[in-house]
Amino acid sequence: MSKFTSVSTFPLAGRPVHRVGYGAMQLAGPGVFGPPKDRDAAIALLRQAVASGVNHIDTSDFYGPHITNQLIREALHPYPHDLVIVTKVGALRGEDGSWIPALEPQAIKRGVYDNLRNLGVDALDVVNVRIFGNVHTPAEGSIEKQVAALAELKHQGLVRHIGLSNVTSTQVAEAQGIVEIVCVQNQYNLVQREDDALVDELAGKGIAYVPFFPLGGFTPIQSSLLSKVAQTIGATPMQVALAWLLHRAPNILLIPGTSSLEHLRENMQAAQWSLPEAERAQLDAIGQAKGES
Ligand SMILES: NC(=O)c1ccc[n+]([C@@H]2O[C@H](COP(=O)([O-])OP(=O)(O)OC[C@H]3O[C@@H](n4cnc5c(N)ncnc54)[C@H](OP(=O)(O)O)[C@@H]3O)[C@@H](O)[C@H]2O)c1
């Protein structure tokens, strides 16, 4: 697999990162809980991602829990200078694998310490505070307490940059009144287009927008129109779904998740596909049709 040559970058945490990164959530066991089936394969995949040009990895200490970060550390520590690791706080895992909101200032502090320990670093590049909202979609309400807690940890030098996850435009503005926000990570893809206006707003402010579930998440997107466009341009449907996001706005950074080397290769090649205007218009219609239904 060749190193990226023509792929454009976008600044994240003061560094230019390739627009195709990697989301590490799929490396834990089923349900993002427990160890992976094949630990060596997970480590090999992380090393291959970085060797292939990925310099933006998304993780959290609540994946596993702890396991994904421990895999990243074993595979990549000492970390390459250009690698930006973005983690998140705001949840804990129950013994049954359940996701428990942990958004009190003390819990946020504990989450930062868990990430520092398991990633093996003195300071975290970027920490997103993951607001619970309506699970995978945001809900209005003040996030002042959570952002202030992270800002304090930034002041102490434990966190270099702060981002937000699962938030509204109003919440972004509230957080920006407290501390600099470098990225927003919300659900967005070809089908889930509720954040269309927020993507454009953040592009105007030079803030990275990092869609989670870029391929649809646990149930990847299926659409006959997507398959038809993929066939027309000679790509796979998932490559087209990623290429559409890259074309959507310059501040979109991708973190597709996979536990497969073959899919990693495919996803990284997505940046090479250019989408003709006619095909792009057809793809746009997928999300618009959903919005109207
Ligand atoms: N902030 C948040 O609340 C939040 C929530 C969810 C996720 N995230 C982050 O976002 C990242 C991306 O989300 P995600 O991993 O849940 O979902 P995703 O990237 O939308 O999709 C992952 C799924 O697609 C499959 N896949 C990946 N590449 C493929 C390809 N080329 N062809 C066919 N199938 C493919 C994967 O299976 P295989 O393993 O078989 O490839 C996996 O089932 C996560 O890794 C995590 O870092 C954040």
Short mmCIF file of C-alpha atoms and ligand atoms in Angstrom, two decimals:
data_model
loop_
_atom_site.label_atom_id
_atom_site.label_comp_id
_atom_site.label_asym_id
_atom_site.label_seq_id
_atom_site.Cartn_x
_atom_site.Cartn_y
_atom_site.Cartn_z
CA MET A 1 0.00 0.00 0.00
CA SER A 2 1.49 3.34 -0.94
CA LYS A 3 1.89 6.38 1.29
CA PHE A 4 -0.60 9.15 0.71
CA THR A 5 0.68 11.58 -1.89
CA SER A 6 -2.19 13.60 -3.28
CA VAL A 7 -4.56 13.53 -0.30
CA SER A 8 -5.21 16.92 1.18
CA THR A 9 -4.92 17.60 4.88
CA PHE A 10 -6.78 19.70 7.43
CA PRO A 11 -5.32 21.14 10.63
CA LEU A 12 -6.10 19.32 13.86
CA ALA A 13 -4.44 20.15 17.14
CA GLY A 14 -2.12 22.51 15.31
CA ARG A 15 -0.89 19.83 12.92
CA PRO A 16 -1.94 18.98 9.36
CA VAL A 17 -3.53 15.55 9.43
CA HIS A 18 -4.49 13.41 6.46
CA ARG A 19 -8.20 13.54 5.86
CA VAL A 20 -8.48 9.76 6.06
CA GLY A 21 -7.66 8.65 9.59
CA TYR A 22 -8.67 5.61 11.57
CA GLY A 23 -11.32 4.95 14.24
CA ALA A 24 -10.11 2.33 16.71
CA MET A 25 -13.45 1.40 18.29
CA GLN A 26 -13.87 -1.76 16.20
CA LEU A 27 -10.67 -3.22 17.65
CA ALA A 28 -12.26 -4.22 20.98
CA GLY A 29 -14.41 -7.33 21.34
CA PRO A 30 -18.07 -7.65 20.25
CA GLY A 31 -20.18 -4.72 21.45
CA VAL A 32 -16.95 -2.74 21.97
CA PHE A 33 -16.51 -4.79 25.14
CA GLY A 34 -13.70 -7.09 26.18
CA PRO A 35 -10.62 -8.13 24.21
CA PRO A 36 -10.47 -8.67 20.45
CA LYS A 37 -10.70 -12.19 19.08
CA ASP A 38 -7.18 -11.86 17.68
CA ARG A 39 -4.94 -9.45 19.62
CA ASP A 40 -1.97 -9.83 17.27
CA ALA A 41 -4.16 -9.00 14.28
CA ALA A 42 -5.43 -5.84 16.02
CA ILE A 43 -1.86 -4.71 16.69
CA ALA A 44 -0.82 -5.49 13.13
CA LEU A 45 -3.77 -3.46 11.83
CA LEU A 46 -2.82 -0.38 13.88
CA ARG A 47 0.78 -0.60 12.67
CA GLN A 48 -0.36 -1.01 9.07
CA ALA A 49 -2.63 2.01 9.37
CA VAL A 50 0.24 4.24 10.48
CA ALA A 51 2.67 2.71 7.98
CA SER A 52 0.14 3.53 5.28
CA GLY A 53 -0.07 7.21 6.18
CA VAL A 54 -2.73 7.47 8.91
CA ASN A 55 -1.73 10.22 11.34
CA HIS A 56 -5.08 10.71 13.09
CA ILE A 57 -6.44 7.92 15.31
CA ASP A 58 -9.69 8.19 17.24
CA THR A 59 -10.10 6.20 20.45
CA SER A 60 -11.47 6.23 23.99
CA ASP A 61 -10.62 4.55 27.23
CA PHE A 62 -14.22 3.34 27.42
CA TYR A 63 -13.66 1.13 24.35
CA GLY A 64 -13.05 -2.27 25.87
CA PRO A 65 -12.88 -0.56 28.42
CA HIS A 66 -9.14 0.27 28.46
CA ILE A 67 -8.38 -2.38 25.85
CA THR A 68 -8.35 -0.23 22.71
CA ASN A 69 -5.97 2.28 24.30
CA GLN A 70 -3.75 -0.52 25.55
CA LEU A 71 -3.62 -1.98 22.02
CA ILE A 72 -2.70 1.45 20.59
CA ARG A 73 0.06 1.80 23.15
CA GLU A 74 1.46 -1.66 22.50
CA ALA A 75 1.33 -1.20 18.73
CA LEU A 76 2.59 2.36 18.38
CA HIS A 77 4.35 3.66 21.49
CA PRO A 78 6.66 5.63 21.33
CA TYR A 79 4.28 7.48 19.04
CA PRO A 80 5.39 9.03 15.75
CA HIS A 81 5.74 12.83 16.09
CA ASP A 82 3.08 13.54 13.49
CA LEU A 83 0.44 11.21 14.97
CA VAL A 84 -2.56 12.93 16.55
CA ILE A 85 -4.47 10.66 18.95
CA VAL A 86 -7.94 11.95 19.75
CA THR A 87 -9.67 10.41 22.71
CA LYS A 88 -12.93 11.05 24.49
CA VAL A 89 -14.36 11.12 28.00
CA GLY A 90 -17.92 11.16 29.28
CA ALA A 91 -18.87 7.52 29.79
CA LEU A 92 -18.01 4.40 31.76
CA ARG A 93 -18.83 0.77 31.04
CA GLY A 94 -20.93 -1.43 33.30
CA GLU A 95 -19.92 -5.01 34.02
CA ASP A 96 -22.50 -6.10 31.46
CA GLY A 97 -21.00 -3.84 28.79
CA SER A 98 -23.61 -1.12 29.23
CA TRP A 99 -22.66 2.52 28.50
CA ILE A 100 -23.02 4.72 31.59
CA PRO A 101 -22.85 8.52 31.27
CA ALA A 102 -19.98 9.91 33.39
CA LEU A 103 -20.19 13.65 32.92
CA GLU A 104 -19.61 15.08 36.38
CA PRO A 105 -16.33 17.04 36.65
CA GLN A 106 -14.76 14.33 38.83
CA ALA A 107 -15.66 11.65 36.29
CA ILE A 108 -14.20 13.73 33.46
CA LYS A 109 -10.97 14.10 35.42
CA ARG A 110 -10.89 10.37 36.07
CA GLY A 111 -11.47 9.71 32.36
CA VAL A 112 -8.51 11.89 31.45
CA TYR A 113 -6.27 10.05 33.93
CA ASP A 114 -7.43 6.66 32.57
CA ASN A 115 -6.54 7.78 29.04
CA LEU A 116 -3.14 9.13 30.10
CA ARG A 117 -2.27 5.88 31.87
CA ASN A 118 -3.45 3.49 29.19
CA LEU A 119 -2.06 5.46 26.25
CA GLY A 120 1.21 5.96 28.16
CA VAL A 121 1.53 9.73 27.69
CA ASP A 122 2.02 12.78 29.94
CA ALA A 123 -0.48 14.87 27.99
CA LEU A 124 -3.33 13.97 25.62
CA ASP A 125 -3.30 15.55 22.12
CA VAL A 126 -7.06 16.09 21.92
CA VAL A 127 -9.87 15.12 24.31
CA ASN A 128 -13.48 15.24 23.16
CA VAL A 129 -16.11 15.56 25.83
CA ARG A 130 -18.83 13.15 24.73
CA ILE A 131 -22.22 14.54 25.69
CA PHE A 132 -24.90 11.86 26.19
CA GLY A 133 -27.82 13.70 24.56
CA ASN A 134 -30.20 11.23 22.90
CA VAL A 135 -27.48 8.55 22.73
CA HIS A 136 -26.33 9.03 19.11
CA THR A 137 -27.93 12.41 18.46
CA PRO A 138 -27.48 15.59 20.49
CA ALA A 139 -30.02 17.30 22.74
CA GLU A 140 -29.93 20.94 23.85
CA GLY A 141 -28.77 21.78 27.37
CA SER A 142 -25.80 23.49 28.96
CA ILE A 143 -22.42 21.73 28.73
CA GLU A 144 -20.61 24.47 30.67
CA LYS A 145 -19.71 22.24 33.63
CA GLN A 146 -18.13 19.53 31.44
CA VAL A 147 -16.19 21.93 29.23
CA ALA A 148 -14.94 23.92 32.23
CA ALA A 149 -13.67 20.68 33.83
CA LEU A 150 -11.70 19.83 30.69
CA ALA A 151 -10.46 23.42 30.37
CA GLU A 152 -9.03 23.12 33.88
CA LEU A 153 -7.17 19.94 32.89
CA LYS A 154 -5.85 21.77 29.82
CA HIS A 155 -4.66 24.54 32.11
CA GLN A 156 -2.80 21.90 34.14
CA GLY A 157 -1.06 20.66 30.97
CA LEU A 158 -2.73 17.22 30.91
CA VAL A 159 -4.78 17.98 27.79
CA ARG A 160 -3.43 19.95 24.81
CA HIS A 161 -6.63 20.55 22.85
CA ILE A 162 -10.35 20.16 23.45
CA GLY A 163 -13.13 18.91 21.21
CA LEU A 164 -16.82 18.09 21.57
CA SER A 165 -18.90 15.08 20.63
CA ASN A 166 -22.65 14.70 20.15
CA VAL A 167 -23.38 18.42 20.41
CA THR A 168 -25.55 21.11 18.85
CA SER A 169 -24.47 24.41 17.32
CA THR A 170 -25.64 26.21 20.48
CA GLN A 171 -23.48 23.96 22.63
CA VAL A 172 -20.46 24.58 20.38
CA ALA A 173 -20.95 28.33 20.86
CA GLU A 174 -21.27 27.88 24.63
CA ALA A 175 -18.06 25.83 24.78
CA GLN A 176 -16.19 28.34 22.61
CA GLY A 177 -16.99 30.96 25.22
CA ILE A 178 -14.98 28.88 27.72
CA VAL A 179 -12.04 27.44 25.76
CA GLU A 180 -10.79 26.91 22.19
CA ILE A 181 -12.61 24.04 20.46
CA VAL A 182 -10.60 22.26 17.73
CA CYS A 183 -13.03 19.58 16.55
CA VAL A 184 -16.59 18.32 16.71
CA GLN A 185 -17.44 14.63 16.43
CA ASN A 186 -21.11 13.91 15.67
CA GLN A 187 -22.99 11.24 13.76
CA TYR A 188 -23.05 12.10 10.06
CA ASN A 189 -22.91 10.15 6.82
CA LEU A 190 -24.53 9.85 3.41
CA VAL A 191 -27.84 8.93 5.04
CA GLN A 192 -27.71 10.75 8.41
CA ARG A 193 -27.59 14.39 7.34
CA GLU A 194 -29.06 16.23 10.35
CA ASP A 195 -25.76 18.09 10.80
CA ASP A 196 -25.62 19.59 7.29
CA ALA A 197 -25.81 23.15 8.63
CA LEU A 198 -23.31 22.48 11.44
CA VAL A 199 -20.77 21.03 9.00
CA ASP A 200 -20.89 24.27 6.99
CA GLU A 201 -20.85 26.47 10.07
CA LEU A 202 -17.72 24.74 11.42
CA ALA A 203 -16.05 24.85 8.00
CA GLY A 204 -16.51 28.62 8.11
CA LYS A 205 -14.82 28.72 11.52
CA GLY A 206 -11.93 26.44 10.48
CA ILE A 207 -12.97 23.76 13.00
CA ALA A 208 -12.59 20.08 12.04
CA TYR A 209 -15.82 18.09 11.74
CA VAL A 210 -15.21 14.38 12.34
CA PRO A 211 -18.26 12.25 11.55
CA PHE A 212 -18.76 9.16 13.66
CA PHE A 213 -20.43 6.20 11.95
CA PRO A 214 -19.13 7.52 8.57
CA LEU A 215 -20.07 4.18 7.01
CA GLY A 216 -23.25 3.77 9.02
CA GLY A 217 -21.67 2.23 12.13
CA PHE A 218 -22.57 -1.26 13.31
CA THR A 219 -24.84 -1.74 10.28
CA PRO A 220 -22.97 -0.24 7.31
CA ILE A 221 -25.05 1.80 4.84
CA GLN A 222 -26.91 -0.12 2.17
CA SER A 223 -28.43 1.71 -0.76
CA SER A 224 -29.09 0.60 -4.30
CA LEU A 225 -28.21 4.11 -5.51
CA LEU A 226 -24.88 3.97 -3.67
CA SER A 227 -24.15 0.56 -5.23
CA LYS A 228 -25.06 1.90 -8.67
CA VAL A 229 -22.74 4.91 -8.37
CA ALA A 230 -19.98 2.64 -7.05
CA GLN A 231 -20.37 0.39 -10.07
CA THR A 232 -20.32 3.37 -12.45
CA ILE A 233 -17.01 4.71 -11.15
CA GLY A 234 -15.44 1.32 -10.40
CA ALA A 235 -15.18 1.71 -6.62
CA THR A 236 -16.78 -0.16 -3.73
CA PRO A 237 -19.91 1.30 -2.07
CA MET A 238 -17.97 2.04 1.14
CA GLN A 239 -15.28 3.89 -0.83
CA VAL A 240 -17.97 6.00 -2.44
CA ALA A 241 -19.59 6.72 0.95
CA LEU A 242 -16.20 7.97 2.22
CA ALA A 243 -15.38 9.87 -0.97
CA TRP A 244 -18.76 11.63 -0.71
CA LEU A 245 -17.85 12.82 2.80
CA LEU A 246 -14.44 14.05 1.61
CA HIS A 247 -16.15 16.01 -1.15
CA ARG A 248 -18.84 17.32 1.20
CA ALA A 249 -16.67 19.89 3.01
CA PRO A 250 -12.93 20.55 3.40
CA ASN A 251 -13.04 20.40 7.21
CA ILE A 252 -14.36 16.80 7.29
CA LEU A 253 -11.80 14.37 8.69
CA LEU A 254 -12.63 10.67 8.36
CA ILE A 255 -12.17 8.00 11.03
CA PRO A 256 -13.71 4.86 9.47
CA GLY A 257 -13.49 1.90 11.81
CA THR A 258 -12.45 -1.56 10.76
CA SER A 259 -10.84 -4.67 12.12
CA SER A 260 -9.96 -5.87 8.61
CA LEU A 261 -6.73 -5.14 6.74
CA GLU A 262 -8.56 -5.41 3.44
CA HIS A 263 -11.15 -2.84 4.51
CA LEU A 264 -8.42 -0.56 5.87
CA ARG A 265 -6.75 -0.62 2.44
CA GLU A 266 -10.07 0.05 0.71
CA ASN A 267 -10.95 2.92 3.03
CA MET A 268 -7.62 4.64 2.58
CA GLN A 269 -7.97 4.45 -1.17
CA ALA A 270 -11.28 6.34 -0.92
CA ALA A 271 -9.40 9.62 -1.07
CA GLN A 272 -8.27 8.79 -4.59
CA TRP A 273 -11.76 8.73 -6.06
CA SER A 274 -13.13 11.88 -7.51
CA LEU A 275 -16.89 12.00 -7.77
CA PRO A 276 -18.29 13.46 -10.99
CA GLU A 277 -20.94 16.14 -10.49
CA ALA A 278 -23.78 13.91 -11.75
CA GLU A 279 -22.91 11.08 -9.37
CA ARG A 280 -22.51 13.50 -6.49
CA ALA A 281 -26.00 14.88 -7.11
CA GLN A 282 -27.42 11.34 -7.07
CA LEU A 283 -25.70 10.63 -3.77
CA ASP A 284 -26.91 13.92 -2.26
CA ALA A 285 -30.44 12.78 -2.99
CA ILE A 286 -30.08 9.75 -0.67
CA GLY A 287 -29.93 11.89 2.49
CA GLN A 288 -32.35 14.48 1.15
CA ALA A 289 -34.96 11.82 0.39
CA LYS A 290 -34.62 10.52 3.96
CA GLY A 291 -34.99 14.04 5.34
CA GLU A 292 -38.26 14.49 3.42
CA SER A 293 -39.76 11.15 4.40
N1 LIG B 1 -18.19 10.05 19.46
C1 LIG B 1 -18.95 8.99 19.45
O1 LIG B 1 -19.97 8.93 20.13
C2 LIG B 1 -18.61 7.83 18.57
C3 LIG B 1 -19.58 6.82 18.35
C4 LIG B 1 -19.24 5.79 17.52
C5 LIG B 1 -18.00 5.73 16.93
N2 LIG B 1 -17.08 6.71 17.18
C6 LIG B 1 -15.76 6.70 16.52
O2 LIG B 1 -16.00 6.71 15.13
C7 LIG B 1 -15.27 5.66 14.51
C8 LIG B 1 -16.01 5.17 13.28
O3 LIG B 1 -17.26 4.63 13.64
P1 LIG B 1 -17.57 3.07 13.59
O4 LIG B 1 -16.32 2.30 13.51
O5 LIG B 1 -18.50 2.77 14.69
O6 LIG B 1 -18.45 2.96 12.31
P2 LIG B 1 -18.15 3.05 10.72
O7 LIG B 1 -16.76 3.51 10.49
O8 LIG B 1 -19.27 3.82 10.15
O9 LIG B 1 -18.35 1.56 10.25
C9 LIG B 1 -17.68 0.50 10.81
C10 LIG B 1 -18.31 -0.78 10.26
O10 LIG B 1 -18.12 -0.81 8.85
C11 LIG B 1 -17.38 -1.97 8.48
N3 LIG B 1 -16.44 -1.56 7.43
C12 LIG B 1 -15.39 -0.71 7.56
N4 LIG B 1 -14.78 -0.53 6.37
C13 LIG B 1 -15.46 -1.28 5.47
C14 LIG B 1 -15.32 -1.54 4.08
N5 LIG B 1 -14.34 -0.96 3.38
N6 LIG B 1 -16.19 -2.38 3.49
C15 LIG B 1 -17.20 -2.97 4.19
N7 LIG B 1 -17.37 -2.78 5.52
C16 LIG B 1 -16.53 -1.94 6.15
C17 LIG B 1 -16.69 -2.45 9.73
O11 LIG B 1 -16.56 -3.86 9.73
P3 LIG B 1 -15.12 -4.59 9.55
O12 LIG B 1 -14.45 -4.53 10.88
O13 LIG B 1 -15.51 -5.95 9.11
O14 LIG B 1 -14.38 -3.82 8.50
C18 LIG B 1 -17.67 -2.02 10.81
O15 LIG B 1 -18.71 -2.98 10.94
C19 LIG B 1 -15.13 4.61 15.61
O16 LIG B 1 -14.09 3.71 15.35
C20 LIG B 1 -14.91 5.48 16.83
O17 LIG B 1 -13.54 5.83 16.92
C21 LIG B 1 -17.38 7.76 17.98
#
